[in-house]
Amino acid sequence: SLLDDADNLVRANACDSLKFSHSKLIVQKLIFMLSDTSYLVRGYATLTIADILANISEGQFSGEVVQLFKNNEATEQSDWVKIAICRSLVMLGENEYFIPFINMLHSSDYRNRIFVLNIIDDIPNHANIRPVPWILLPSLYGILPGSVKDFSQKGLQALA
């Protein structure tokens, strides 16, 4: 399967492509992917697991995954994966992870800031959290480089 491919980009894309699934078997396979050596694979596996659990509204199974995500968040070295974990935890009802998610807008790595803006619009749909635009303003105009400011308007539009 593509999840077992030697190329980490193929594995990451395979994880991402499964986000519309409704299969617990896929979730179990993706849980195995959370220990992959590639941060991209770990991140996309995390995002996809939360998406699938949201698709199937699986409460008890979600509890086990929430604990796994919390454990992974405490030990994960990659900020990119931590963003994916926080977003996924919020989608699974752990709203205390929303502030750490938003705080990643202050990351020194522009890719992390863009990642937050790209996936923030998933959160209100699943967690009944409606962040206010003023939360984003300090990051958009104080931290993001000028070339990213126009792109970041997507984040503000998603919140409007």
Coordinates of C-alpha atoms in Angstrom, one line a residue:
S1 CA 0.0 0.0 0.0
L2 CA 1.0 3.6 -0.4
L3 CA 1.1 4.0 3.4
D4 CA 4.1 1.6 3.3
D5 CA 6.0 3.3 0.5
A6 CA 9.7 4.1 1.0
D7 CA 9.1 7.7 0.1
N8 CA 7.9 9.8 3.0
L9 CA 6.0 12.2 0.6
V10 CA 4.1 9.3 -0.8
R11 CA 3.2 8.1 2.7
A12 CA 2.2 11.7 3.8
N13 CA 0.0 12.1 0.7
A14 CA -1.5 8.7 1.3
C15 CA -2.5 9.7 4.8
D16 CA -4.0 12.9 3.6
S17 CA -6.0 11.2 0.9
L18 CA -7.8 9.1 3.4
K19 CA -9.4 12.0 5.3
F20 CA -12.9 11.3 3.9
S21 CA -12.9 7.7 5.0
H22 CA -15.4 6.3 7.5
S23 CA -13.3 3.2 8.4
K24 CA -12.1 2.3 11.8
L25 CA -9.6 -0.1 10.1
I26 CA -8.0 2.9 8.4
V27 CA -7.8 4.7 11.7
Q28 CA -6.0 1.8 13.2
K29 CA -3.5 1.8 10.3
L30 CA -3.0 5.5 10.7
I31 CA -2.4 5.2 14.4
F32 CA 0.6 3.0 13.4
M33 CA 1.8 5.9 11.2
L34 CA 2.0 8.3 14.2
S35 CA 5.4 6.8 14.9
D36 CA 6.8 7.3 11.4
T37 CA 10.2 8.9 11.1
S38 CA 8.8 11.7 8.9
Y39 CA 7.1 14.6 10.6
L40 CA 4.9 15.1 7.5
V41 CA 3.6 11.5 7.8
R42 CA 3.0 11.9 11.6
G43 CA 1.2 15.2 11.0
Y44 CA -1.0 14.1 8.1
A45 CA -1.8 10.8 10.0
T46 CA -2.9 12.9 13.0
L47 CA -5.1 15.2 10.9
T48 CA -6.7 12.3 9.0
I49 CA -7.4 10.3 12.2
A50 CA -9.4 13.3 13.6
D51 CA -11.2 13.8 10.3
I52 CA -12.2 10.2 10.1
L53 CA -13.4 10.2 13.7
A54 CA -15.4 13.3 13.0
N55 CA -16.9 11.6 9.9
I56 CA -18.1 8.6 11.9
S57 CA -18.8 10.3 15.2
E58 CA -17.1 7.5 17.2
G59 CA -17.2 8.6 20.9
Q60 CA -15.5 5.7 22.7
F61 CA -12.8 5.2 20.1
S62 CA -12.2 8.9 20.1
G63 CA -11.3 8.8 23.9
E64 CA -8.5 6.4 23.2
V65 CA -7.2 8.5 20.4
V66 CA -7.5 11.7 22.4
Q67 CA -5.2 10.1 25.1
L68 CA -2.8 9.0 22.4
F69 CA -2.7 12.5 20.9
K70 CA -2.1 14.1 24.3
N71 CA 0.8 11.7 24.9
N72 CA 2.2 12.5 21.5
E73 CA 1.8 16.2 22.0
A74 CA 3.9 16.1 25.2
T75 CA 6.8 14.3 23.4
E76 CA 6.6 15.5 19.8
Q77 CA 9.6 17.6 18.6
S78 CA 8.1 19.0 15.5
D79 CA 6.0 22.2 15.9
W80 CA 4.3 21.3 12.6
V81 CA 3.1 18.0 14.1
K82 CA 2.1 19.8 17.3
I83 CA -0.1 22.1 15.3
A84 CA -1.8 19.1 13.8
I85 CA -2.2 17.5 17.2
C86 CA -3.7 20.6 18.7
R87 CA -6.1 21.1 15.8
S88 CA -7.1 17.4 16.0
L89 CA -7.6 17.5 19.8
V90 CA -9.9 20.6 19.5
M91 CA -11.9 18.8 16.8
L92 CA -12.3 15.9 19.2
G93 CA -13.6 18.1 21.9
E94 CA -10.5 19.0 23.8
N95 CA -11.0 22.8 23.6
E96 CA -8.1 23.6 25.9
Y97 CA -5.8 22.9 23.0
F98 CA -7.3 25.8 21.0
I99 CA -5.0 28.5 22.6
P100 CA -1.8 26.5 22.0
F101 CA -3.0 26.0 18.4
I102 CA -3.5 29.8 17.9
N103 CA -0.3 30.5 19.7
M104 CA 1.6 28.8 16.9
L105 CA 0.9 31.9 14.8
H106 CA 3.9 33.2 16.8
S107 CA 6.1 30.5 15.4
S108 CA 9.4 31.6 14.0
D109 CA 8.9 29.3 11.0
Y110 CA 6.6 30.9 8.5
R111 CA 5.4 27.4 7.3
N112 CA 3.9 26.8 10.7
R113 CA 2.1 30.1 10.7
I114 CA 0.7 29.4 7.2
F115 CA -0.3 25.9 8.3
V116 CA -2.3 27.3 11.2
L117 CA -4.1 29.7 8.9
N118 CA -4.8 26.9 6.3
I119 CA -6.5 24.6 8.9
I120 CA -8.1 27.0 11.2
D121 CA -11.4 27.0 9.3
D122 CA -11.8 23.3 10.2
I123 CA -12.1 24.1 13.9
P124 CA -15.4 26.1 14.2
N125 CA -17.2 23.4 12.3
H126 CA -16.3 20.8 14.9
A127 CA -15.6 22.4 18.2
N128 CA -18.1 25.2 18.5
I129 CA -15.3 27.6 18.9
R130 CA -15.5 30.9 17.0
P131 CA -12.2 32.7 17.4
V132 CA -12.4 36.4 17.1
P133 CA -10.2 38.2 14.5
W134 CA -8.5 40.3 17.1
I135 CA -6.7 37.1 18.3
L136 CA -5.0 37.0 14.9
L137 CA -4.2 40.7 14.4
P138 CA -1.0 40.8 16.5
S139 CA 0.5 37.9 14.6
L140 CA -0.7 39.1 11.2
Y141 CA 0.7 42.5 11.5
G142 CA 3.5 42.1 14.0
I143 CA 5.1 38.8 13.2
L144 CA 4.3 37.6 9.7
P145 CA 6.5 38.9 7.0
G146 CA 5.0 41.3 4.5
S147 CA 4.8 38.7 1.7
V148 CA 2.6 36.5 3.9
K149 CA 0.2 39.2 5.1
D150 CA -2.0 39.1 2.0
F151 CA -2.1 35.3 2.1
S152 CA -3.1 35.5 5.8
Q153 CA -6.2 37.4 5.0
K154 CA -7.7 34.0 4.3
G155 CA -7.6 33.3 8.0
L156 CA -9.5 36.5 8.8
Q157 CA -12.0 35.8 6.1
A158 CA -12.6 32.3 7.5
L159 CA -13.4 33.8 10.9
A160 CA -15.8 36.5 9.6

